[in-house]
mmCIF file of C-alpha atoms in Angstrom:
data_model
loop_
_atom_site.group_PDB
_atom_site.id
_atom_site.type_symbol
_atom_site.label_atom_id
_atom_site.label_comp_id
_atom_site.label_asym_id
_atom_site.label_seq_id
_atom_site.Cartn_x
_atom_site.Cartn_y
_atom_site.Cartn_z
ATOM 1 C CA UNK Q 4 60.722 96.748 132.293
ATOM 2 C CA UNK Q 5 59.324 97.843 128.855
ATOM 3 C CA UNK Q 6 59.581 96.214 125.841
ATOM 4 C CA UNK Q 7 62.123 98.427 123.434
ATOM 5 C CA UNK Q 8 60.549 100.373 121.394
ATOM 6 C CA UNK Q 9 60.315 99.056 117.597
ATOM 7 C CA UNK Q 10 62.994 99.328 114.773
ATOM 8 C CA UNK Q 11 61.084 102.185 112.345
ATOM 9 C CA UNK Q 12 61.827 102.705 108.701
ATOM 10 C CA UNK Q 13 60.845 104.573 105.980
ATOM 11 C CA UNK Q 14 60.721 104.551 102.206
ATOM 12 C CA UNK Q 15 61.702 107.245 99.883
ATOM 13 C CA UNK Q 16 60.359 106.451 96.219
ATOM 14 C CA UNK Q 17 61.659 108.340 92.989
ATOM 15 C CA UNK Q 18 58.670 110.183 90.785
ATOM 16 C CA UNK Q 19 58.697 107.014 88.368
ATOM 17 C CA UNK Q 20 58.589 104.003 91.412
ATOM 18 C CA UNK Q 21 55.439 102.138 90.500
ATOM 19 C CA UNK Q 22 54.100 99.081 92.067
ATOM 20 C CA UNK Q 23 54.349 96.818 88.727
ATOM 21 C CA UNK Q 24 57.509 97.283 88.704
ATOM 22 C CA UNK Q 25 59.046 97.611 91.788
ATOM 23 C CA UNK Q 26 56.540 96.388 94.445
ATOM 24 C CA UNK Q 27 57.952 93.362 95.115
ATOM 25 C CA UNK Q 28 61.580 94.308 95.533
ATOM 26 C CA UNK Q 29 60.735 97.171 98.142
ATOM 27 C CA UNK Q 30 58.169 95.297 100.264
ATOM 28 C CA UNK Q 31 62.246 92.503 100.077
ATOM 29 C CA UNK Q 32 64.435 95.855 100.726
ATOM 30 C CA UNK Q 33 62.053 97.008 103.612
ATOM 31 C CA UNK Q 34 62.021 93.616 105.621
ATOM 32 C CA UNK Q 35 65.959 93.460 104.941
ATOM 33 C CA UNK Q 36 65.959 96.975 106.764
ATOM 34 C CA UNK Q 37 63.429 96.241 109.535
ATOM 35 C CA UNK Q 38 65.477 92.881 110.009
ATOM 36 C CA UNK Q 39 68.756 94.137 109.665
ATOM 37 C CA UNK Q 40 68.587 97.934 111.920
ATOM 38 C CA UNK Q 41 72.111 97.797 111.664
ATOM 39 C CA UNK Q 42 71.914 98.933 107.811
ATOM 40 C CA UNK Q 43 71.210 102.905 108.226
ATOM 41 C CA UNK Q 44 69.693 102.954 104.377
ATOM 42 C CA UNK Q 45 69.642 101.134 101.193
ATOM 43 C CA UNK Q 46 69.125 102.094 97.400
ATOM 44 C CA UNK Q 47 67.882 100.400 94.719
ATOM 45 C CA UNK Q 48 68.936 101.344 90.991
ATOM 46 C CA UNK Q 49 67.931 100.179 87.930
ATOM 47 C CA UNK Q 50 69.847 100.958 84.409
ATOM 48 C CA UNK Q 51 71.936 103.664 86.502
ATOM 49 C CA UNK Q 52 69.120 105.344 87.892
ATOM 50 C CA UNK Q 53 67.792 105.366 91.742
ATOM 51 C CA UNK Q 54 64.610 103.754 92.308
ATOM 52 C CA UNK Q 55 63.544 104.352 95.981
ATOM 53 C CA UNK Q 56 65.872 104.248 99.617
ATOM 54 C CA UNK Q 57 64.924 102.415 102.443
ATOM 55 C CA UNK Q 58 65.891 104.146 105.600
ATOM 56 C CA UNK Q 59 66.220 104.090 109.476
ATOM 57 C CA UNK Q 60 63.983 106.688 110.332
ATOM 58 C CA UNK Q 61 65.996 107.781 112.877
ATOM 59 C CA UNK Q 62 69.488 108.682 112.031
ATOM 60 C CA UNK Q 63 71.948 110.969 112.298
ATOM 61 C CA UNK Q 64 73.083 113.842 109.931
ATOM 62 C CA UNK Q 65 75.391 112.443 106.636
ATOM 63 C CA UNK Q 66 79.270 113.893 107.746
ATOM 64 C CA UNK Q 67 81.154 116.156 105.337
ATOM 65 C CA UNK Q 68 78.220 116.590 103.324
ATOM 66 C CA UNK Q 69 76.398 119.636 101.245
ATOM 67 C CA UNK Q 70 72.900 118.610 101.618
ATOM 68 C CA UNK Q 71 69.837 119.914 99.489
ATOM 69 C CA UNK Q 72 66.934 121.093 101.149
ATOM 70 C CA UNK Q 73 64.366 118.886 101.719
ATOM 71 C CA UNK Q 74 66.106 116.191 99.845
ATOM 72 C CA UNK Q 75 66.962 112.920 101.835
ATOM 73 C CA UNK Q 76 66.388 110.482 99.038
ATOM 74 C CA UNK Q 77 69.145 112.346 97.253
ATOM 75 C CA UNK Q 78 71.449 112.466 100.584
ATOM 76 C CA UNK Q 79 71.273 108.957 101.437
ATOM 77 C CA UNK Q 80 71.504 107.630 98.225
ATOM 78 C CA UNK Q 81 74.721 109.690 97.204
ATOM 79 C CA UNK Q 82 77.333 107.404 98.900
ATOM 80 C CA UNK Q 83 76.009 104.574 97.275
ATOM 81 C CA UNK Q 84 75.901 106.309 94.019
ATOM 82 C CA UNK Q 85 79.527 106.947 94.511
ATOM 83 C CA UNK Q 86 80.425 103.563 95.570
ATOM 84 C CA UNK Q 87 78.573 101.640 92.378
ATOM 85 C CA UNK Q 88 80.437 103.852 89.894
ATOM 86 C CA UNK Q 89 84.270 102.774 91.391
ATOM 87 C CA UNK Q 90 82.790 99.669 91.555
ATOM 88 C CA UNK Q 91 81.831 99.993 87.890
ATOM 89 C CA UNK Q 92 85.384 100.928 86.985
ATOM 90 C CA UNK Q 93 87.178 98.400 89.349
ATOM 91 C CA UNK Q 94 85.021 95.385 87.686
ATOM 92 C CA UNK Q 95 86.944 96.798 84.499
ATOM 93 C CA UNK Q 96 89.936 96.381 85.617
ATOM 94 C CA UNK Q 97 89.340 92.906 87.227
ATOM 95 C CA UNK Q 98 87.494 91.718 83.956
ATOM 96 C CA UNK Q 99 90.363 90.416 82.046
ATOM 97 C CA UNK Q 100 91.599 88.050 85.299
ATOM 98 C CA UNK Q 101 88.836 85.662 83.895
ATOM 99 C CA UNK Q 102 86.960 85.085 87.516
ATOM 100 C CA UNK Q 103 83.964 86.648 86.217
ATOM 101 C CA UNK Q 104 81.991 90.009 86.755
ATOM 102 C CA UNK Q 105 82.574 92.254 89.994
ATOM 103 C CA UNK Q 106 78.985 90.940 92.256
ATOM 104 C CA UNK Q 107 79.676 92.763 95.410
ATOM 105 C CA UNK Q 108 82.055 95.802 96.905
ATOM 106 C CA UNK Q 109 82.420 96.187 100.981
ATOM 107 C CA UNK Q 110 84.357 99.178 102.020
ATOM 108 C CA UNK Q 111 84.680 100.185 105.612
ATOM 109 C CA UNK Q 112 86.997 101.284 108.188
ATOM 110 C CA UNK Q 113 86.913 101.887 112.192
ATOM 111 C CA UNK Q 114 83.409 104.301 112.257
ATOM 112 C CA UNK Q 115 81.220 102.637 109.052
ATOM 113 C CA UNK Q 116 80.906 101.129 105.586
ATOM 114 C CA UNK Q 117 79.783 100.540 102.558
ATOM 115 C CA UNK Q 118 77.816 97.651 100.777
ATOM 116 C CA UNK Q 119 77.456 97.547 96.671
ATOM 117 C CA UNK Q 120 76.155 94.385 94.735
ATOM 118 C CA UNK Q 121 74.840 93.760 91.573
ATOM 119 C CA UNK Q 122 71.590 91.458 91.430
ATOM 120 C CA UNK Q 123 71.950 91.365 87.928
ATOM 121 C CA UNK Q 124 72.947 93.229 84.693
ATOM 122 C CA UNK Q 125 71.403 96.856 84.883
ATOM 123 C CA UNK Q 126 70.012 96.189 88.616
ATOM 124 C CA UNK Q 127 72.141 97.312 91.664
ATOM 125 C CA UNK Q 128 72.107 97.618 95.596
ATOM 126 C CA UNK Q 129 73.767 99.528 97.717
ATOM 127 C CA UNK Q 130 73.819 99.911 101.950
ATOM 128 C CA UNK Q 131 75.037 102.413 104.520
ATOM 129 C CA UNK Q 132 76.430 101.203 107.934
ATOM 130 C CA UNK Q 133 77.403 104.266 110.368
ATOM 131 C CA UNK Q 134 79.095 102.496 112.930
ATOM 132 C CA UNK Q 135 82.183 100.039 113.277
ATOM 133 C CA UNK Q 136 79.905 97.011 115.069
ATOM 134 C CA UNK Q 137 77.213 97.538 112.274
ATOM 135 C CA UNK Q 138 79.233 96.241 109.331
ATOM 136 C CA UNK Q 139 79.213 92.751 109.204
ATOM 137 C CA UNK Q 140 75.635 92.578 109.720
ATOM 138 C CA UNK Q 141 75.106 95.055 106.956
ATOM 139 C CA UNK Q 142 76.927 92.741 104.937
ATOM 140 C CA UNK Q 143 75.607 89.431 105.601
ATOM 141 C CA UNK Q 144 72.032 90.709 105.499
ATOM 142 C CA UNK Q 145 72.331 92.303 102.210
ATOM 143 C CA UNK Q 146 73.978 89.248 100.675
ATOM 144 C CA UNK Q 147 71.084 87.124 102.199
ATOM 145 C CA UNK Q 148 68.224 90.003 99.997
ATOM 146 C CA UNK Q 149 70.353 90.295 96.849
ATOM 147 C CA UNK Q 150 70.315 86.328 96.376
ATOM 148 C CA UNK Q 151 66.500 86.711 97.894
ATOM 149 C CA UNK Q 152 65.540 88.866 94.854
ATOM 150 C CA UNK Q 153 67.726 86.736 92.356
ATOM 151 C CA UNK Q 154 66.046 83.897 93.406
ATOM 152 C CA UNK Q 155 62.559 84.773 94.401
ATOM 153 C CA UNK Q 156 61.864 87.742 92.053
ATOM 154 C CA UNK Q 157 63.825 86.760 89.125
ATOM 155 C CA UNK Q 158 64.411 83.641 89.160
ATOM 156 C CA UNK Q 159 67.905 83.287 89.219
ATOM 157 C CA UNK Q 160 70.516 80.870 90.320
ATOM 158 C CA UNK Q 161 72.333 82.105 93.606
ATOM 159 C CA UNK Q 162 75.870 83.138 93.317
ATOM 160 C CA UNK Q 163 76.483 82.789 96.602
ATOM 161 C CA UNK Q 164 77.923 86.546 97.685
ATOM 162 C CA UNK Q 165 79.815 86.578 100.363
ATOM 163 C CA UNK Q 166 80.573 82.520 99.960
ATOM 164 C CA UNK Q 167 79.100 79.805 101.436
ATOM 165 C CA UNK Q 168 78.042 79.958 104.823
ATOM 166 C CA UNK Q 169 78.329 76.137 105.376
ATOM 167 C CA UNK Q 170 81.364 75.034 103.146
ATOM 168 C CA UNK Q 171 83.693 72.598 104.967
ATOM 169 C CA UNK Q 172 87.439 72.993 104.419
ATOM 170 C CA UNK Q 173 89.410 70.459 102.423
ATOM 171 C CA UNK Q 174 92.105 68.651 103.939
ATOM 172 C CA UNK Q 175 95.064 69.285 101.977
ATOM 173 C CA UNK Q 176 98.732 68.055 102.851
ATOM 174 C CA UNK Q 177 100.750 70.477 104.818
ATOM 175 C CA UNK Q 178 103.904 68.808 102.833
ATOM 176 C CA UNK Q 179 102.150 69.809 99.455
ATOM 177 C CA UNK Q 180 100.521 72.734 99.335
ATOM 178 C CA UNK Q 181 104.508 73.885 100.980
ATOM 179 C CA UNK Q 182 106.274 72.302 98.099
ATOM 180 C CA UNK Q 183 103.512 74.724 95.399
ATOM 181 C CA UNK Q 184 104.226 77.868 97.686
ATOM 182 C CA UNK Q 185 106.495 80.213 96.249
ATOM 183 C CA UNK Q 186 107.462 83.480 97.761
ATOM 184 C CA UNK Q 187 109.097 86.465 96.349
ATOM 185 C CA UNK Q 188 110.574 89.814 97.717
ATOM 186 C CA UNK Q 189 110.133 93.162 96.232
ATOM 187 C CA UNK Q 190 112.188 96.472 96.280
ATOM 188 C CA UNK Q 191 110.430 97.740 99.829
ATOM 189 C CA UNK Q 192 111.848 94.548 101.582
ATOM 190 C CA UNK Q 193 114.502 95.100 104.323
ATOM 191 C CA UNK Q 194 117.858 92.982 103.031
ATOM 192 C CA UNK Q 195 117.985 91.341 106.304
ATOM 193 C CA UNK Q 196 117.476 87.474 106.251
ATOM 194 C CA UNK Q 197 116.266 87.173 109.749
ATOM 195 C CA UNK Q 198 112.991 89.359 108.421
ATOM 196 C CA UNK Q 199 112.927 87.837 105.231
ATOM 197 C CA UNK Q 200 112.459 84.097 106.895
ATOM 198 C CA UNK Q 201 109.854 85.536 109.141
ATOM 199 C CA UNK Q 202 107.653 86.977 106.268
ATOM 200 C CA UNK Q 203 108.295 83.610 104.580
ATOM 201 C CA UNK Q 204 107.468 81.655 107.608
ATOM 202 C CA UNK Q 205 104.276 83.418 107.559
ATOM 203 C CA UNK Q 206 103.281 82.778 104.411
ATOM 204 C CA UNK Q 207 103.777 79.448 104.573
ATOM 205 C CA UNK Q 208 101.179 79.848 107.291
ATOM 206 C CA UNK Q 209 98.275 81.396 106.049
ATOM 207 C CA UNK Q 210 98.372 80.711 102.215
ATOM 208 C CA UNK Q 211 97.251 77.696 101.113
ATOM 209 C CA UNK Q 212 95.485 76.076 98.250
ATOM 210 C CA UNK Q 213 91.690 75.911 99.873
ATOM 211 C CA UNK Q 214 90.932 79.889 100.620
ATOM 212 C CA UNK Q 215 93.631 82.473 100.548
ATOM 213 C CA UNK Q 216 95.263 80.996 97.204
ATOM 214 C CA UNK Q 217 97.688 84.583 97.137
ATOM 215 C CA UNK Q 218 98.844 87.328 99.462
ATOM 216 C CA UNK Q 219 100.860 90.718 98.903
ATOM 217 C CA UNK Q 220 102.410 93.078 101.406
ATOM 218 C CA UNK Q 221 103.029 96.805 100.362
ATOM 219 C CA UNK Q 222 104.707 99.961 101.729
ATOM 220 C CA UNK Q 223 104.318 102.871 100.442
ATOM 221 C CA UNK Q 224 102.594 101.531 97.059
ATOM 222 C CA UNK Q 225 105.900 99.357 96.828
ATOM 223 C CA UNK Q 226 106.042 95.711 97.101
ATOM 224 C CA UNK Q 227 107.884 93.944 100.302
ATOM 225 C CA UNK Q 228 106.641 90.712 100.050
ATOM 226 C CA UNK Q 229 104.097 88.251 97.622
ATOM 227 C CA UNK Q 230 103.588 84.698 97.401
ATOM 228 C CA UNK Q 231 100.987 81.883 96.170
ATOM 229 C CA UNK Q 232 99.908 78.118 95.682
ATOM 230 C CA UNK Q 233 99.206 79.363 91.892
ATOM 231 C CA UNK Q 234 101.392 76.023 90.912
ATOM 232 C CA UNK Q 235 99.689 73.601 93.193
ATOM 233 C CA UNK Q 236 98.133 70.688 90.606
ATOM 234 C CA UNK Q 237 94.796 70.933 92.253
ATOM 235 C CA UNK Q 238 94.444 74.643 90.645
ATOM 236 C CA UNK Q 239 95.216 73.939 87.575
ATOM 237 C CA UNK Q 240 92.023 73.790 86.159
ATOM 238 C CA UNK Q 241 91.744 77.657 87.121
ATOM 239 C CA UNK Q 242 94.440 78.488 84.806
ATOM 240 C CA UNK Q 243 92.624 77.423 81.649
ATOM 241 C CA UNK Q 244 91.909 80.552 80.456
ATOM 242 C CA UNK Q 245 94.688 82.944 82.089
ATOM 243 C CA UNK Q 246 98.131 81.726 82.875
ATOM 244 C CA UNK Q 247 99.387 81.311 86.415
ATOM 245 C CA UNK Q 248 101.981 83.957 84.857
ATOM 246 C CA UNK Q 249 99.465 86.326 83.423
ATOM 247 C CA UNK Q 250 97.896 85.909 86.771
ATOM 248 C CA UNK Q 251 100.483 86.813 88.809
ATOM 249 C CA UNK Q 252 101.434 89.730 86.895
ATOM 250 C CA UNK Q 253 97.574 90.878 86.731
ATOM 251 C CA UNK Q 254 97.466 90.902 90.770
ATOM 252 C CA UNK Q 255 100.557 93.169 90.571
ATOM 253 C CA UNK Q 256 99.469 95.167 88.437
ATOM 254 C CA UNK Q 257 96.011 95.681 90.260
ATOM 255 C CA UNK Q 258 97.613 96.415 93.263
ATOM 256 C CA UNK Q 259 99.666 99.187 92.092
ATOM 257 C CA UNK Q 260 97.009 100.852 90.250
ATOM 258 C CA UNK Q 261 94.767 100.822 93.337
ATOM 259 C CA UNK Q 262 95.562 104.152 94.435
ATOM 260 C CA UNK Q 263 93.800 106.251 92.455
ATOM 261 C CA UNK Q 264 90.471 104.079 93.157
ATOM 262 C CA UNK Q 265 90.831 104.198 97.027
ATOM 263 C CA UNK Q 266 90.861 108.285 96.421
ATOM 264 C CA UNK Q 267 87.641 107.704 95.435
ATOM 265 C CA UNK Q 268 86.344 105.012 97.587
ATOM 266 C CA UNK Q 269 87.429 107.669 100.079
ATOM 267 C CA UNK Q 270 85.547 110.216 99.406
ATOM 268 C CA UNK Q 271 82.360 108.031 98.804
ATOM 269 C CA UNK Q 272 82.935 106.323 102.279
ATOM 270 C CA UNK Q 273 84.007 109.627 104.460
ATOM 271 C CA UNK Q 274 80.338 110.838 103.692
ATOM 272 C CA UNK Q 275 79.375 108.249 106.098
ATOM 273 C CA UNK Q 276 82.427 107.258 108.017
ATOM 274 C CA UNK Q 277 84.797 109.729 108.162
ATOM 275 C CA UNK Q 278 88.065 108.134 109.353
ATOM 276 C CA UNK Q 279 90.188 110.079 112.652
ATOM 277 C CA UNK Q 280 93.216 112.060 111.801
ATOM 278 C CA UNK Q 281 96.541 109.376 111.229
ATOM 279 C CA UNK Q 282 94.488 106.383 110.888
ATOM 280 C CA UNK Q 283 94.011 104.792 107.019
ATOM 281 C CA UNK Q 284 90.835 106.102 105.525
ATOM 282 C CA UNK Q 285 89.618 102.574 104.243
ATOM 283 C CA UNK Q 286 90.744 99.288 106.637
ATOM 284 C CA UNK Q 287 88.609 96.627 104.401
ATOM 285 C CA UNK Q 288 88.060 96.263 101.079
ATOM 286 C CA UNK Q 289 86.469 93.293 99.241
ATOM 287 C CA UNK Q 290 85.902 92.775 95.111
ATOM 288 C CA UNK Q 291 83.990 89.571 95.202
ATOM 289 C CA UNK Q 292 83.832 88.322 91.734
ATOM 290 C CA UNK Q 293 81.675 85.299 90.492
ATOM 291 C CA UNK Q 294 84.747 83.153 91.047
ATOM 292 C CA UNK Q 295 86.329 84.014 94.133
ATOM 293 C CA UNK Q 296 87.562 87.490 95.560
ATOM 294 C CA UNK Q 297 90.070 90.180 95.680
ATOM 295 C CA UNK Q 298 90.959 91.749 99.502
ATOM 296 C CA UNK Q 299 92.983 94.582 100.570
ATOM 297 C CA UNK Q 300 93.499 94.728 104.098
ATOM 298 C CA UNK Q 301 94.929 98.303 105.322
ATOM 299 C CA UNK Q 302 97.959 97.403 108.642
ATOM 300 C CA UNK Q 303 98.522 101.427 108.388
ATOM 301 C CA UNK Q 304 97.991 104.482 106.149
ATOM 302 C CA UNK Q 305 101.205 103.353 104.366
ATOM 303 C CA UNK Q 306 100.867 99.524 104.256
ATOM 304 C CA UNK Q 307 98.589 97.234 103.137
ATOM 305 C CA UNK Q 308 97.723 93.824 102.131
ATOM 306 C CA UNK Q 309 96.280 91.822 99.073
ATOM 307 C CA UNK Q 310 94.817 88.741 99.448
ATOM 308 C CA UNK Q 311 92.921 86.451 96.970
ATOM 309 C CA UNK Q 312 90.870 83.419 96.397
ATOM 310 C CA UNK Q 313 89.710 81.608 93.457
ATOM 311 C CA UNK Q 314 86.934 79.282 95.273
ATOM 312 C CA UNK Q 315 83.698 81.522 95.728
ATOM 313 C CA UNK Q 316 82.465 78.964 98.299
ATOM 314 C CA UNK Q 317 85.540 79.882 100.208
ATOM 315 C CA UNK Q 318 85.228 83.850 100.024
ATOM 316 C CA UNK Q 319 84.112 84.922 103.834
ATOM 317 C CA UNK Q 320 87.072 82.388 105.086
ATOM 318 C CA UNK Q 321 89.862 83.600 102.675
ATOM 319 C CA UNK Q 322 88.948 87.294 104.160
ATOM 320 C CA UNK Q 323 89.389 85.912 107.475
ATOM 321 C CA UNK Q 324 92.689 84.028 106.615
ATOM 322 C CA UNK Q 325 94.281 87.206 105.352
ATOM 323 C CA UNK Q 326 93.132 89.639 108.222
ATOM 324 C CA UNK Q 327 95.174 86.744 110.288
ATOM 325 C CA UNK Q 328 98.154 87.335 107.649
ATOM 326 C CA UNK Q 329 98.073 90.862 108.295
ATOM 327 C CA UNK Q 330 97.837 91.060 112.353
ATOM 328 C CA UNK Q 331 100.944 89.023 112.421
ATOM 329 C CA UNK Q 332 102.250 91.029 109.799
ATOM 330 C CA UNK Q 333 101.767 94.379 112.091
ATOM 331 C CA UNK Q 334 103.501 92.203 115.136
ATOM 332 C CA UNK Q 335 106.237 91.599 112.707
ATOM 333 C CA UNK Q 336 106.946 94.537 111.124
ATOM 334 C CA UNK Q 337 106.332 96.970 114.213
ATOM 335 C CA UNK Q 338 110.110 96.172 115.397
ATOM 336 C CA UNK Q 339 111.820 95.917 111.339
ATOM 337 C CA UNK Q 340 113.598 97.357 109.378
ATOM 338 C CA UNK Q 341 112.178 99.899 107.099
#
């Protein structure tokens, strides 16, 4: 049997690349890609302005996409581009929560995503997965080279992206973290108490004080369901700056003014992954902040779900905790009232 044939990339430098400069960091990006085939390419940018890509040599055309001639360093860097400026805009908006700058942005759905992180102020990454199986490796390998170059280039503490790998949960009491839960209904919820116990039920399930500190369910942009630990005495000392009011009312808002950033999230995500016709465009997004993270799960083009953690050792569990919340939530809700 022969030996399969070796994982080939290639690196496409801007006119001003120089070795002094950026040596180092490509010889980091190219292992990352060599390591990691199941990142398609990967850009580098530095004050707003591409440095080199690292690419699969071998891969297929960009979708939806008016190419220049001759240009691939332009091509495969443009999603990325196009990510890192929403990502610029949503790190605005989550700014005044008080859990720090906006580190890294995942978005993906069923065919591909995207990866954008920021190794420090003025320096950027950002990766291309084309298919659904390639994501999480995407992810977890470009966490692993933007704390590399933090640490090993710059000398940097590591902000652990993506959370920590080996964190251990806490053992909290079922009885307590149920007596700080409270859970409110919006507009979009169906008046029937048999639903509305099942939603709360739920909740009491999957939100707790250790990861996935809040969750919201929306339809339609409008809210059906929200609820959080916010009040539990062990989180207290995360309200010292922002009150667990402000807080709550800052998620809210978020949520509700998503829709004009998923527009563009979309458009910067079908150049790689364009989604099927009646499925939603975007099924994972992730704003993971230097304390904690923001999620948005997609159950449907019209519903989705917001989940979030203040404990950024706790990030890659909270995700998972909240993709539970909203599977049962599509059981649920697949036989309710509307």
């Amino acid at each position: 049997m022969a030996a399969p044939a070796p994982h080939r990339t290639e690196t496409l430098r801007e006119y001003h690349w120089s070795a002094e400069r950026h040596g180092w960091i490509t010889e980091l990006c190219e292992e990352a890609a060599v390591t990691a085939p199941e990142i398609r390419s990967l850009s580098h940018y530095s004050n707003g302005i591409l440095d080199f890509v690292v690419c699969r040599a071998e891969r297929a055309p960009l979708s939806s996409l008016v190419t220049e001639a001759d240009d691939d360093l332009h091509d495969e860097s443009l999603p990325g581009s196009r990510l890192l400026l929403c990502a610029q805009d949503l790190g605005a908006v989550l700014r005044p929560l008080g859990t720090g700058d906006l580190m890294r942005t995942v978005v993906a759905n069923g065919r591909g995503g995207l990866w954008g992180g920021r190794v420090k102020p003025g320096e950027y990454l950002a990766a291309l997965a084309d298919g659904p199986d390639r994501v999480p490796a995407m992810d977890d390998a470009m966490n692993r080279l933007v704390t590399q170059i933090r640490t090993e280039v710059h000398r940097l503490p590591d902000e652990l992206p993506g959370g920590d790998p080996d964190v251990k949960p806490r053992l909290v009491s079922t009885d307590t973290e149920n007596a700080a839960l409270r859970v409110d209904f919006g507009t979009a919820a169906a008046p029937v108490p048999a639903y509305e116990q099942r939603l709360r039920s739920l909740w009491h399930h999957h939100v707790n004080t250790t990861d996935l500190q809040y969750a919201g369910y929306y339809r339609d942009w409008t809210l059906v369901c929200v609820g959080d630990v916010f009040d539990a005495p062990e989180l207290g000392p995360r309200f010292m700056d922002v009150s667990v009011r402000s807080r709550r009312t800052s998620y809210r808002d978020l949520s509700r003014g998503l829709r004009g950033h998923v527009v563009r999230l979309t458009d910067a995500l079908h150049l790689v992954a364009p989604a099927p016709a009646g499925q939603a465009p975007i099924d994972r997004l992730v704003l993971d902040v230097q304390e904690g993270a923001v999620y948005v799960a997609w159950l449907s083009p019209r519903e989705f779900v917001v989940g979030v953690t203040l404990d950024q050792t706790q990030v890659a569990r909270a995700e998972a905790r909240l993709h539970g919340l909203a599977h049962a939530l599509g059981e649920i809700t697949a036989q309710s009232p509307r």
